Tab-separated table of C-alpha atoms and ligand atoms in Angstrom:
chain	number	residue	atom	x	y	z
A	10	MET	CA	-91.950	-52.274	17.493
A	11	LEU	CA	-90.236	-51.561	20.508
A	12	LEU	CA	-88.367	-48.306	18.827
A	13	SER	CA	-92.217	-46.847	17.902
A	14	VAL	CA	-93.975	-47.253	21.892
A	15	LEU	CA	-90.750	-46.113	22.663
A	16	SER	CA	-91.643	-42.762	20.628
A	17	ALA	CA	-94.565	-42.403	21.048
A	18	SER	CA	-94.197	-42.223	24.558
A	19	LEU	CA	-91.221	-39.470	23.564
A	20	LEU	CA	-93.963	-37.160	21.674
A	21	ALA	CA	-96.206	-36.998	24.712
A	22	ILE	CA	-94.030	-35.622	26.520
A	23	PRO	CA	-95.367	-32.173	26.638
A	24	ALA	CA	-93.536	-29.445	24.825
A	25	LEU	CA	-91.946	-26.680	27.299
A	26	ALA	CA	-93.358	-23.881	28.058
A	27	LEU	CA	-91.000	-22.266	30.775
A	28	PRO	CA	-88.061	-21.906	30.015
A	29	LEU	CA	-85.553	-22.895	33.112
A	30	GLU	CA	-84.425	-20.600	34.622
A	31	GLY	CA	-81.013	-21.820	36.288
A	32	LEU	CA	-79.166	-22.565	39.880
A	33	THR	CA	-80.184	-18.772	41.189
A	34	PRO	CA	-80.510	-19.489	44.632
A	35	ALA	CA	-83.034	-17.054	45.944
A	36	THR	CA	-81.487	-14.487	47.885
A	37	GLU	CA	-82.197	-11.290	49.338
A	38	ALA	CA	-81.763	-9.522	45.837
A	39	ASN	CA	-84.146	-12.646	44.319
A	40	PRO	CA	-86.108	-13.152	46.798
A	41	LEU	CA	-89.051	-16.257	45.823
A	42	THR	CA	-91.503	-14.046	45.446
A	43	LYS	CA	-95.962	-14.346	46.063
A	44	ARG	CA	-96.523	-13.987	42.953
A	45	GLN	CA	-94.472	-17.310	41.290
A	46	ASP	CA	-97.530	-19.243	40.537
A	47	CYS	CA	-96.918	-22.630	43.219
A	48	SER	CA	-99.961	-24.021	42.217
A	49	ASN	CA	-99.434	-24.419	39.038
A	50	PRO	CA	-95.409	-24.970	37.751
A	51	SER	CA	-94.706	-26.167	34.489
A	52	VAL	CA	-91.369	-28.208	33.720
A	53	GLN	CA	-89.177	-29.432	31.035
A	54	LEU	CA	-89.605	-33.395	31.244
A	55	SER	CA	-85.387	-34.068	31.234
A	56	ALA	CA	-83.656	-37.534	31.731
A	57	ASN	CA	-82.567	-37.387	35.347
A	58	SER	CA	-81.124	-41.133	37.292
A	59	LYS	CA	-81.034	-39.238	39.927
A	60	LEU	CA	-83.622	-38.912	42.993
A	61	PRO	CA	-84.682	-35.430	42.371
A	62	ASP	CA	-83.863	-32.278	44.896
A	63	PRO	CA	-86.628	-31.984	46.524
A	64	PHE	CA	-85.557	-28.775	47.229
A	65	LEU	CA	-85.291	-27.046	43.931
A	66	LEU	CA	-88.425	-25.389	42.427
A	67	THR	CA	-88.931	-25.541	38.801
A	68	SER	CA	-88.190	-22.203	38.548
A	69	GLY	CA	-84.681	-23.407	39.602
A	70	GLN	CA	-84.289	-21.633	42.465
A	71	ARG	CA	-83.268	-23.263	45.511
A	72	ILE	CA	-85.776	-22.849	48.645
A	73	THR	CA	-84.526	-21.600	52.239
A	74	SER	CA	-87.142	-21.581	54.477
A	75	LYS	CA	-89.855	-23.979	56.038
A	76	GLU	CA	-92.585	-21.115	54.741
A	77	GLN	CA	-91.026	-21.594	51.122
A	78	TRP	CA	-91.288	-25.275	51.187
A	79	THR	CA	-95.180	-24.843	52.258
A	80	SER	CA	-95.714	-22.238	50.594
A	81	CYS	CA	-94.303	-22.891	47.481
A	82	ARG	CA	-92.025	-26.264	47.039
A	83	ARG	CA	-94.678	-28.216	48.565
A	84	ARG	CA	-97.406	-27.121	46.720
A	85	GLU	CA	-95.376	-27.635	43.112
A	86	LEU	CA	-94.757	-31.514	44.729
A	87	LEU	CA	-98.431	-32.009	44.621
A	88	SER	CA	-98.953	-30.630	41.441
A	89	LEU	CA	-96.593	-32.297	39.088
A	90	LEU	CA	-97.422	-35.980	41.579
A	91	GLN	CA	-101.377	-35.036	40.052
A	92	GLN	CA	-99.824	-33.611	36.944
A	93	TYR	CA	-97.783	-37.353	35.675
A	94	GLU	CA	-98.744	-39.723	38.245
A	95	SER	CA	-101.892	-40.356	40.455
A	96	GLY	CA	-104.771	-37.948	38.395
A	97	ASP	CA	-106.569	-34.737	39.262
A	98	PHE	CA	-107.255	-34.642	43.382
A	99	PRO	CA	-110.546	-32.587	43.103
A	100	PRO	CA	-111.139	-29.598	45.975
A	101	LYS	CA	-113.394	-30.390	48.052
A	102	PRO	CA	-117.033	-30.480	46.909
A	103	SER	CA	-120.259	-28.338	47.135
A	104	SER	CA	-121.989	-30.117	50.364
A	105	VAL	CA	-120.248	-32.869	51.979
A	106	THR	CA	-122.898	-34.447	54.668
A	107	GLY	CA	-122.303	-37.170	58.143
A	108	SER	CA	-124.434	-38.935	59.564
A	109	PHE	CA	-124.252	-41.393	62.277
A	110	SER	CA	-126.109	-44.238	63.232
A	111	GLY	CA	-124.896	-47.841	64.835
A	112	ASN	CA	-121.676	-47.539	63.856
A	113	GLN	CA	-121.905	-46.679	60.681
A	114	LEU	CA	-120.959	-43.027	59.393
A	115	THR	CA	-122.912	-42.377	55.921
A	116	ILE	CA	-121.378	-39.995	54.047
A	117	ASN	CA	-122.701	-37.558	51.411
A	118	VAL	CA	-120.558	-36.031	48.593
A	119	SER	CA	-122.883	-33.300	46.146
A	120	ASP	CA	-120.310	-31.530	43.370
A	121	ASN	CA	-121.774	-30.236	40.340
A	122	GLY	CA	-125.258	-31.309	40.699
A	123	LYS	CA	-124.277	-34.897	41.341
A	124	SER	CA	-124.696	-36.586	44.440
A	125	VAL	CA	-123.165	-39.977	46.145
A	126	SER	CA	-123.273	-41.449	49.605
A	127	PHE	CA	-120.759	-44.161	51.038
A	128	SER	CA	-120.771	-45.912	54.633
A	129	VAL	CA	-117.698	-46.302	56.596
A	130	SER	CA	-118.129	-48.328	60.123
A	131	ILE	CA	-116.455	-47.153	63.624
A	132	SER	CA	-115.535	-49.110	66.514
A	133	THR	CA	-114.814	-46.980	69.404
A	134	PRO	CA	-112.827	-47.784	72.945
A	135	SER	CA	-114.514	-47.724	76.108
A	136	GLY	CA	-114.718	-44.526	78.556
A	137	SER	CA	-115.569	-40.969	76.608
A	138	GLY	CA	-114.711	-39.074	73.838
A	139	PRO	CA	-113.575	-37.624	70.938
A	140	PHE	CA	-111.015	-39.957	70.037
A	141	PRO	CA	-108.687	-40.466	68.113
A	142	ALA	CA	-108.976	-42.682	65.442
A	143	ILE	CA	-106.922	-44.498	63.205
A	144	ILE	CA	-108.646	-45.326	59.227
A	145	ALA	CA	-107.964	-48.472	57.781
A	146	TYR	CA	-107.870	-49.472	54.418
A	147	GLY	CA	-110.300	-53.451	54.458
A	148	TYR	CA	-109.266	-53.711	57.820
A	149	PRO	CA	-107.013	-52.771	60.330
A	150	SER	CA	-103.895	-54.693	60.036
A	151	ILE	CA	-101.823	-53.086	62.870
A	152	PRO	CA	-103.015	-53.985	66.544
A	153	ILE	CA	-104.565	-50.455	67.324
A	154	PRO	CA	-104.160	-49.464	70.941
A	155	ASN	CA	-106.906	-48.949	73.780
A	156	GLY	CA	-108.095	-45.717	73.858
A	157	VAL	CA	-107.796	-44.866	69.688
A	158	ALA	CA	-110.868	-45.581	67.384
A	159	THR	CA	-111.115	-48.087	63.918
A	160	ILE	CA	-112.142	-46.518	60.880
A	161	THR	CA	-112.630	-49.682	58.839
A	162	PHE	CA	-112.790	-47.933	54.766
A	163	ASN	CA	-114.090	-50.084	52.148
A	164	ASN	CA	-111.518	-48.590	49.797
A	165	ASP	CA	-112.480	-50.311	46.669
A	166	ASN	CA	-116.304	-49.700	47.046
A	167	LEU	CA	-114.722	-45.657	45.723
A	168	GLY	CA	-112.541	-46.771	43.530
A	169	ALA	CA	-112.343	-50.724	41.900
A	170	GLN	CA	-108.917	-52.039	41.957
A	171	ASN	CA	-109.809	-55.386	40.266
A	172	GLY	CA	-106.674	-54.643	36.974
A	173	LEU	CA	-106.975	-52.764	34.250
A	174	ASN	CA	-110.811	-53.159	33.011
A	175	SER	CA	-111.752	-52.325	36.761
A	176	ARG	CA	-110.320	-48.175	35.688
A	177	GLY	CA	-113.062	-45.569	36.141
A	178	GLN	CA	-115.011	-48.048	38.516
A	179	GLY	CA	-116.398	-46.734	41.786
A	180	VAL	CA	-117.933	-43.934	44.032
A	181	PHE	CA	-115.609	-41.374	43.061
A	182	PHE	CA	-116.239	-41.906	39.239
A	183	ASN	CA	-119.670	-41.968	40.145
A	184	LEU	CA	-119.474	-38.631	40.718
A	185	TYR	CA	-116.675	-37.009	38.208
A	186	GLY	CA	-117.600	-39.719	35.830
A	187	ASN	CA	-116.062	-42.791	34.326
A	188	GLN	CA	-113.197	-40.880	32.417
A	189	HIS	CA	-111.934	-38.713	35.065
A	190	SER	CA	-108.261	-38.445	35.431
A	191	ALA	CA	-107.516	-39.681	39.058
A	192	SER	CA	-106.355	-43.650	39.797
A	193	SER	CA	-107.997	-45.436	42.096
A	194	ILE	CA	-105.477	-44.607	44.803
A	195	THR	CA	-106.325	-41.078	44.009
A	196	ALA	CA	-110.262	-41.679	44.677
A	197	TRP	CA	-109.623	-43.357	47.951
A	198	SER	CA	-107.948	-40.940	49.170
A	199	TRP	CA	-110.389	-39.096	48.174
A	200	GLY	CA	-112.648	-40.935	50.152
A	201	VAL	CA	-110.451	-40.537	53.425
A	202	SER	CA	-110.763	-36.528	52.789
A	203	ARG	CA	-114.613	-36.911	52.252
A	204	ILE	CA	-114.525	-38.823	55.306
A	205	ILE	CA	-112.790	-36.054	57.502
A	206	ASP	CA	-114.877	-33.360	56.926
A	207	ALA	CA	-118.104	-35.698	57.819
A	208	LEU	CA	-116.627	-36.663	61.108
A	209	GLU	CA	-115.532	-33.102	61.540
A	210	SER	CA	-119.544	-32.086	60.739
A	211	THR	CA	-120.889	-34.635	62.736
A	212	PRO	CA	-119.948	-35.170	66.629
A	213	GLY	CA	-121.955	-37.097	67.356
A	214	ALA	CA	-119.521	-40.081	66.046
A	215	ASN	CA	-117.086	-39.271	69.100
A	216	ILE	CA	-114.370	-38.852	67.025
A	217	ASP	CA	-111.860	-35.861	67.210
A	218	PRO	CA	-111.179	-34.823	63.609
A	219	THR	CA	-107.515	-33.174	64.633
A	220	ARG	CA	-105.999	-37.134	65.792
A	221	ILE	CA	-106.270	-38.880	62.996
A	222	GLY	CA	-104.096	-41.681	61.148
A	223	VAL	CA	-104.721	-43.653	58.294
A	224	THR	CA	-103.508	-47.170	57.607
A	225	GLY	CA	-103.274	-49.963	54.842
A	226	CYS	CA	-100.876	-52.953	53.406
A	227	SER	CA	-99.649	-53.498	50.446
A	228	ARG	CA	-101.745	-52.200	47.963
A	229	ASN	CA	-103.754	-50.256	50.401
A	230	GLY	CA	-100.696	-49.097	51.934
A	231	LYS	CA	-99.335	-47.401	48.776
A	232	GLY	CA	-102.875	-46.296	49.227
A	233	ALA	CA	-101.971	-44.948	52.772
A	234	LEU	CA	-98.917	-42.977	51.779
A	235	PHE	CA	-101.372	-41.216	48.941
A	236	ALA	CA	-103.881	-39.897	51.410
A	237	GLY	CA	-101.891	-38.736	54.146
A	238	ALA	CA	-99.877	-36.886	51.226
A	239	LEU	CA	-102.407	-35.331	49.452
A	240	ASP	CA	-105.299	-34.118	53.092
A	241	GLU	CA	-102.970	-32.367	55.864
A	242	ARG	CA	-105.223	-33.105	58.068
A	243	VAL	CA	-104.340	-36.711	58.466
A	244	ALA	CA	-102.210	-36.569	61.882
A	245	LEU	CA	-100.274	-39.839	60.562
A	246	THR	CA	-99.322	-41.831	58.204
A	247	ILE	CA	-98.489	-45.964	58.150
A	248	PRO	CA	-98.163	-47.279	55.143
A	249	GLN	CA	-97.221	-51.085	55.796
A	250	GLU	CA	-95.244	-53.096	53.144
A	251	SER	CA	-96.325	-50.641	50.521
A	252	GLY	CA	-93.504	-51.497	48.156
A	253	SER	CA	-93.085	-50.049	44.910
A	254	GLY	CA	-95.939	-47.831	44.560
A	255	GLY	CA	-96.317	-46.858	47.831
A	256	ALA	CA	-92.790	-46.347	50.122
A	257	ALA	CA	-90.304	-46.833	47.306
A	258	CYS	CA	-88.881	-44.572	44.229
A	259	TRP	CA	-89.611	-45.968	41.010
A	260	ARG	CA	-85.518	-45.261	40.101
A	261	LEU	CA	-84.076	-47.606	42.382
A	262	SER	CA	-86.616	-50.195	42.635
A	263	ASP	CA	-85.575	-49.909	38.106
A	264	GLU	CA	-82.313	-50.364	39.926
A	265	GLN	CA	-82.930	-53.695	41.556
A	266	GLN	CA	-84.155	-55.026	38.932
A	267	ARG	CA	-80.832	-54.027	36.572
A	268	ARG	CA	-79.480	-56.149	38.959
A	269	GLY	CA	-81.154	-59.180	38.164
A	270	GLN	CA	-83.983	-58.806	41.240
A	271	ASN	CA	-88.053	-59.554	40.796
A	272	VAL	CA	-88.941	-56.486	42.158
A	273	GLN	CA	-92.311	-54.515	40.734
A	274	THR	CA	-91.424	-51.897	38.569
A	275	ALA	CA	-93.380	-48.573	36.999
A	276	SER	CA	-93.807	-50.903	33.618
A	277	GLN	CA	-94.646	-53.479	35.142
A	278	ILE	CA	-97.688	-51.293	37.500
A	279	ILE	CA	-98.978	-50.174	34.820
A	280	THR	CA	-100.009	-52.917	33.231
A	281	GLU	CA	-100.986	-54.765	36.323
A	282	ASN	CA	-104.016	-52.045	38.021
A	283	THR	CA	-105.487	-48.743	38.282
A	284	TRP	CA	-103.349	-47.737	41.160
A	285	PHE	CA	-101.575	-44.945	39.172
A	286	SER	CA	-103.533	-42.104	36.732
A	287	THR	CA	-102.659	-43.089	32.503
A	288	ARG	CA	-100.990	-39.724	33.288
A	289	PHE	CA	-98.396	-42.143	34.802
A	290	ASP	CA	-97.807	-44.570	32.221
A	291	GLN	CA	-95.670	-42.418	29.417
A	292	PHE	CA	-93.235	-43.094	32.375
A	293	GLY	CA	-93.608	-47.000	31.763
A	294	ARG	CA	-92.946	-47.261	28.271
A	295	GLY	CA	-90.704	-44.671	28.523
A	296	SER	CA	-88.730	-44.017	31.273
A	297	VAL	CA	-88.901	-43.434	35.634
A	298	ASN	CA	-85.771	-41.285	34.875
A	299	ASN	CA	-88.057	-38.039	33.651
A	300	LEU	CA	-90.595	-38.244	36.264
A	301	PRO	CA	-89.433	-35.163	37.809
A	302	PHE	CA	-90.246	-36.360	41.570
A	303	ASP	CA	-89.860	-39.531	42.916
A	304	HIS	CA	-91.394	-41.424	45.660
A	305	HIS	CA	-89.418	-39.834	48.273
A	306	SER	CA	-91.000	-36.242	47.510
A	307	LEU	CA	-94.253	-38.245	47.935
A	308	ALA	CA	-92.809	-39.271	51.710
A	309	ALA	CA	-91.897	-35.493	51.980
A	310	LEU	CA	-95.510	-33.908	51.101
A	311	VAL	CA	-96.825	-35.804	54.635
A	312	ALA	CA	-93.770	-33.837	56.709
A	313	PRO	CA	-94.136	-32.324	58.850
A	314	ARG	CA	-96.725	-34.858	60.152
A	315	GLY	CA	-96.772	-37.461	61.459
A	316	LEU	CA	-94.851	-40.725	59.438
A	317	LEU	CA	-94.411	-44.385	60.095
A	318	VAL	CA	-93.350	-46.330	57.454
A	319	ILE	CA	-93.782	-50.879	58.011
A	320	GLU	CA	-91.322	-52.871	55.983
A	321	ASN	CA	-90.663	-56.311	55.024
A	322	THR	CA	-86.931	-57.099	54.460
A	323	SER	CA	-88.062	-60.668	53.179
A	324	GLN	CA	-90.031	-58.334	50.508
A	325	GLU	CA	-88.539	-58.937	47.072
A	326	TRP	CA	-90.865	-57.814	44.753
A	327	LEU	CA	-92.123	-55.103	47.004
A	328	GLY	CA	-88.484	-53.340	46.445
A	329	ASN	CA	-86.844	-53.999	49.962
A	330	TRP	CA	-83.380	-51.902	48.964
A	331	SER	CA	-85.640	-49.428	47.306
A	332	THR	CA	-88.131	-48.358	49.878
A	333	TYR	CA	-84.875	-48.602	51.991
A	334	GLY	CA	-83.454	-45.714	49.927
A	335	CYS	CA	-86.583	-43.592	49.631
A	336	MET	CA	-88.039	-43.345	52.920
A	337	ARG	CA	-83.884	-42.708	53.835
A	338	THR	CA	-83.598	-40.131	51.228
A	339	ALA	CA	-87.323	-38.414	52.425
A	340	GLN	CA	-85.965	-38.039	55.375
A	341	GLU	CA	-83.906	-35.296	54.782
A	342	VAL	CA	-86.708	-33.214	53.779
A	343	TYR	CA	-87.898	-34.044	57.578
A	344	LYS	CA	-84.495	-32.839	58.597
A	345	SER	CA	-84.204	-29.804	57.070
A	346	LEU	CA	-87.634	-29.002	58.702
A	347	GLY	CA	-86.070	-29.471	62.252
A	348	VAL	CA	-88.181	-32.309	62.747
A	349	PRO	CA	-86.010	-35.636	62.046
A	350	ASP	CA	-87.921	-37.632	64.636
A	351	ASN	CA	-91.795	-36.958	63.222
A	352	MET	CA	-90.576	-40.193	60.650
A	353	GLY	CA	-89.337	-42.966	60.912
A	354	TYR	CA	-88.188	-45.902	59.097
A	355	SER	CA	-88.986	-49.873	60.198
A	356	GLN	CA	-87.850	-52.865	58.030
A	357	VAL	CA	-88.188	-56.857	59.331
A	358	GLY	CA	-88.407	-59.202	57.331
A	359	HIS	CA	-90.899	-62.470	58.455
A	360	SER	CA	-92.834	-64.927	56.201
A	361	ASP	CA	-96.790	-63.653	57.437
A	362	HIS	CA	-98.294	-61.167	54.560
A	363	CYS	CA	-99.143	-58.210	55.869
A	364	GLY	CA	-98.506	-59.619	59.314
A	365	PHE	CA	-96.942	-57.145	62.631
A	366	PRO	CA	-94.374	-58.525	63.942
A	367	SER	CA	-93.957	-57.810	68.070
A	368	SER	CA	-90.474	-57.042	66.773
A	369	GLN	CA	-92.059	-53.307	65.794
A	370	GLN	CA	-94.672	-52.711	67.696
A	371	PRO	CA	-92.300	-49.978	70.041
A	372	GLU	CA	-92.093	-47.906	67.172
A	373	LEU	CA	-95.758	-47.809	66.262
A	374	THR	CA	-96.815	-47.662	69.670
A	375	ALA	CA	-94.246	-44.542	69.662
A	376	PHE	CA	-95.793	-42.965	66.550
A	377	ILE	CA	-99.831	-43.795	68.329
A	378	GLN	CA	-98.239	-42.079	71.253
A	379	LYS	CA	-97.491	-38.475	70.088
A	380	PHE	CA	-99.159	-38.218	66.993
A	381	LEU	CA	-102.468	-39.698	67.949
A	382	LEU	CA	-102.571	-40.003	72.146
A	383	GLY	CA	-100.154	-36.405	72.319
A	384	ASN	CA	-97.295	-37.281	74.525
A	385	THR	CA	-95.081	-35.160	73.162
A	386	SER	CA	-92.331	-37.871	74.947
A	387	ALA	CA	-92.853	-40.621	73.651
A	388	ASN	CA	-89.083	-41.610	71.154
A	389	THR	CA	-90.120	-41.583	67.644
A	390	SER	CA	-86.290	-41.720	66.419
A	391	VAL	CA	-86.095	-44.885	63.992
A	392	MET	CA	-84.246	-45.419	61.163
A	393	LYS	CA	-83.613	-49.317	61.252
A	394	SER	CA	-83.839	-52.808	58.960
A	395	ASP	CA	-82.310	-55.899	59.943
A	396	GLY	CA	-81.096	-55.942	56.354
A	397	ASN	CA	-77.874	-55.455	55.484
A	398	HIS	CA	-78.181	-52.287	52.871
A	399	ASN	CA	-75.538	-50.447	51.608
A	400	PHE	CA	-77.121	-47.102	50.550
A	401	ASP	CA	-75.214	-44.041	49.083
A	402	LEU	CA	-76.881	-41.441	49.888
A	403	ASN	CA	-74.688	-39.719	47.999
A	404	GLU	CA	-74.679	-42.013	45.105
A	405	TRP	CA	-78.284	-41.447	44.402
A	406	ALA	CA	-79.431	-37.856	45.785
A	407	GLY	CA	-75.856	-35.362	44.889
A	408	TRP	CA	-78.153	-32.495	46.411
A	409	SER	CA	-76.709	-31.404	49.257
A	410	THR	CA	-79.433	-31.022	52.664
A	411	PRO	CA	-80.695	-26.732	53.997
A	412	ASN	CA	-81.257	-26.256	56.484
A	413	LEU	CA	-84.412	-24.391	56.090
A	414	SER	CA	-84.751	-21.689	58.422
B	4	NAG	C1	-127.324	-36.652	49.583
B	4	NAG	O1	-127.492	-34.572	49.545
B	4	NAG	C2	-128.435	-34.934	48.245
B	4	NAG	C3	-128.131	-33.251	48.349
B	4	NAG	O2	-128.759	-32.863	49.068
B	4	NAG	C4	-129.755	-35.711	48.427
B	4	NAG	O3	-130.268	-35.243	47.262
B	4	NAG	C5	-129.400	-36.984	48.326
B	4	NAG	O4	-131.192	-37.255	48.632
B	4	NAG	C6	-128.671	-37.688	49.589
B	4	NAG	N1	-128.358	-38.459	49.875
B	4	NAG	C7	-128.601	-39.193	50.372
B	4	NAG	C8	-128.783	-40.691	50.140
B	4	NAG	O5	-128.850	-38.886	51.935
B	5	NAG	C1	-84.873	-58.880	49.625
B	5	NAG	O1	-85.154	-59.782	49.538
B	5	NAG	C2	-85.140	-60.685	48.625
B	5	NAG	C3	-85.862	-61.857	48.898
B	5	NAG	O2	-86.080	-62.148	50.294
B	5	NAG	C4	-82.920	-61.040	49.759
B	5	NAG	O3	-82.406	-62.409	49.115
B	5	NAG	C5	-82.119	-60.122	49.568
B	5	NAG	O4	-80.979	-60.152	50.654
B	5	NAG	C6	-83.196	-58.959	50.354
B	5	NAG	N1	-82.287	-58.034	50.055
B	5	NAG	C7	-82.154	-57.029	50.970
B	5	NAG	C8	-80.587	-56.080	51.908
B	5	NAG	O5	-81.837	-57.446	52.886
B	6	NAG	C1	-92.631	-60.510	53.482
B	6	NAG	O1	-91.432	-61.035	52.560
B	6	NAG	C2	-91.408	-62.908	52.499
B	6	NAG	C3	-90.617	-62.709	51.713
B	6	NAG	O2	-91.163	-62.846	49.601
B	6	NAG	C4	-93.771	-63.180	52.392
B	6	NAG	O3	-93.213	-64.309	52.252
B	6	NAG	C5	-93.868	-62.146	52.742
B	6	NAG	O4	-95.485	-63.015	52.891
B	6	NAG	C6	-94.102	-61.131	53.305
B	6	NAG	N1	-94.732	-60.617	54.462
B	6	NAG	C7	-95.390	-59.227	53.929
B	6	NAG	C8	-95.817	-59.216	55.409
B	6	NAG	O5	-95.773	-59.259	53.140
B	7	NAG	C1	-95.205	-41.540	77.286
B	7	NAG	O1	-94.254	-42.121	76.469
B	7	NAG	C2	-92.707	-42.165	77.119
B	7	NAG	C3	-92.373	-42.421	77.084
B	7	NAG	O2	-92.525	-43.460	75.691
B	7	NAG	C4	-93.127	-43.496	77.984
B	7	NAG	O3	-92.696	-43.396	79.181
B	7	NAG	C5	-94.705	-43.292	79.254
B	7	NAG	O4	-95.956	-43.881	79.736
B	7	NAG	C6	-95.766	-42.538	77.309
B	7	NAG	N1	-97.012	-41.914	78.990
B	7	NAG	C7	-98.156	-42.466	78.863
B	7	NAG	C8	-99.490	-41.285	79.051
B	7	NAG	O5	-98.692	-43.647	78.351
B	8	NAG	C1	-84.779	-43.010	71.304
B	8	NAG	O1	-84.869	-44.322	70.318
B	8	NAG	C2	-83.438	-44.463	69.611
B	8	NAG	C3	-83.501	-45.351	69.239
B	8	NAG	O2	-83.805	-46.858	69.624
B	8	NAG	C4	-81.875	-44.816	70.413
B	8	NAG	O3	-81.238	-44.345	69.983
B	8	NAG	C5	-82.166	-42.964	71.296
B	8	NAG	O4	-81.401	-43.138	72.191
B	8	NAG	C6	-83.509	-43.196	72.234
B	8	NAG	N1	-83.636	-41.629	72.563
B	8	NAG	C7	-84.127	-41.168	74.260
B	8	NAG	C8	-84.321	-39.702	74.396
B	8	NAG	O5	-84.570	-42.984	74.582
């Protein structure tokens, strides 16, 4: 029985579409050319137990410049993420309009001859705007400081997360059809993008769309990380206790399980909820080692923008070691881009689910100061954990970090 499931999943791996070209470095004699289609990479899935090299193009070349990260590797990763994990993230719809009344922003979206609408509530601080704002999935579980508006987003309304049977339900699927490949997390990210579209065209809401943060806790933390990865207009991403499926790496969570810990893994998560596309099922049933990326690369999609990852050291289920190692690895991409301090990791143990320990306040304040309130002198250099982690980057990465020109 197990064997037949495994072989079925192996058969589901797409055939090799393009030969891999070997590890030819991009040099002047062998430049990365614009004609390379970085938005539609083709890979042969093969087992790799290490965290895949975020700088290695599917063509086999390694990037050497920041420009290549932006124009090529980032686009490849976005495409691979959709192809194998999140499902398709539709391009901007043909029409998005906003109307603001009371404290409600109503967003009306039309595409392919259909239209849907949803609303978010906005609470603005005193003083005169336009204000920066934090979009909170569900409710804000971090303290939002003075000077920053709160946009409360009922993400479940866009894509249900009520067990596997709720797949394909919600406003997103009313527009794109209940067979669409997008996961609920992808539907929520799409909702964030439409909120920003509407804010751009609705000055009456008094929000500055260039200073938007996104946050959420636990399952909604997984969602917040994806929203920041998928839309470059998000200035600050704050996933809180997102764990496995968010700031943890699938490979590292599996390793925690091998060490006898009770941790959420890919094979568990595909049976629990709608957070990932059915395209991801093969990695849960087969092996996460076949995934051509891991969540260090998901976090890297946020770079060079602000990213503060908040975790709970006591949370074995969400991958306390896995998130630490995964985000430590992601930080290498921020380093290569010359902005190591634009990403922070803060892990403090506590027993209050989705609570916010005051010992994490300084880094939260610093990130909001720098990325939403324009204080360039705020100190966002933080990579801290009160756990006694032993994570060997060389063992798990096995690639070096380039100094991108
Ligand atoms: C949304 O826009 C469409 C197309 O312009 C329109 O037909 C529909 O009535 C609008 N819906 C709402 C709720 O405003
Ligand atoms: C992870 O959490 C478990 C359960 O609270 C704990 O026993 C373990 O020490 C934690 N791991 C680290 C590295 O802190
Ligand atoms: C932190 O982890 C502990 C141990 O698993 C748990 O009791 C607590 O609810 C967690 N806190 C959060 C915010 O998840
Ligand atoms: C900006 O950040 C610095 C460093 O944290 C802090 O000392 C200063 O008070 C902040 N400025 C404002 C206007 O909040
Ligand atoms: C920023 O904070 C880190 C961590 O607390 C500290 O090591 C570093 O010295 C600080 N940098 C500045 C410029 O204050």
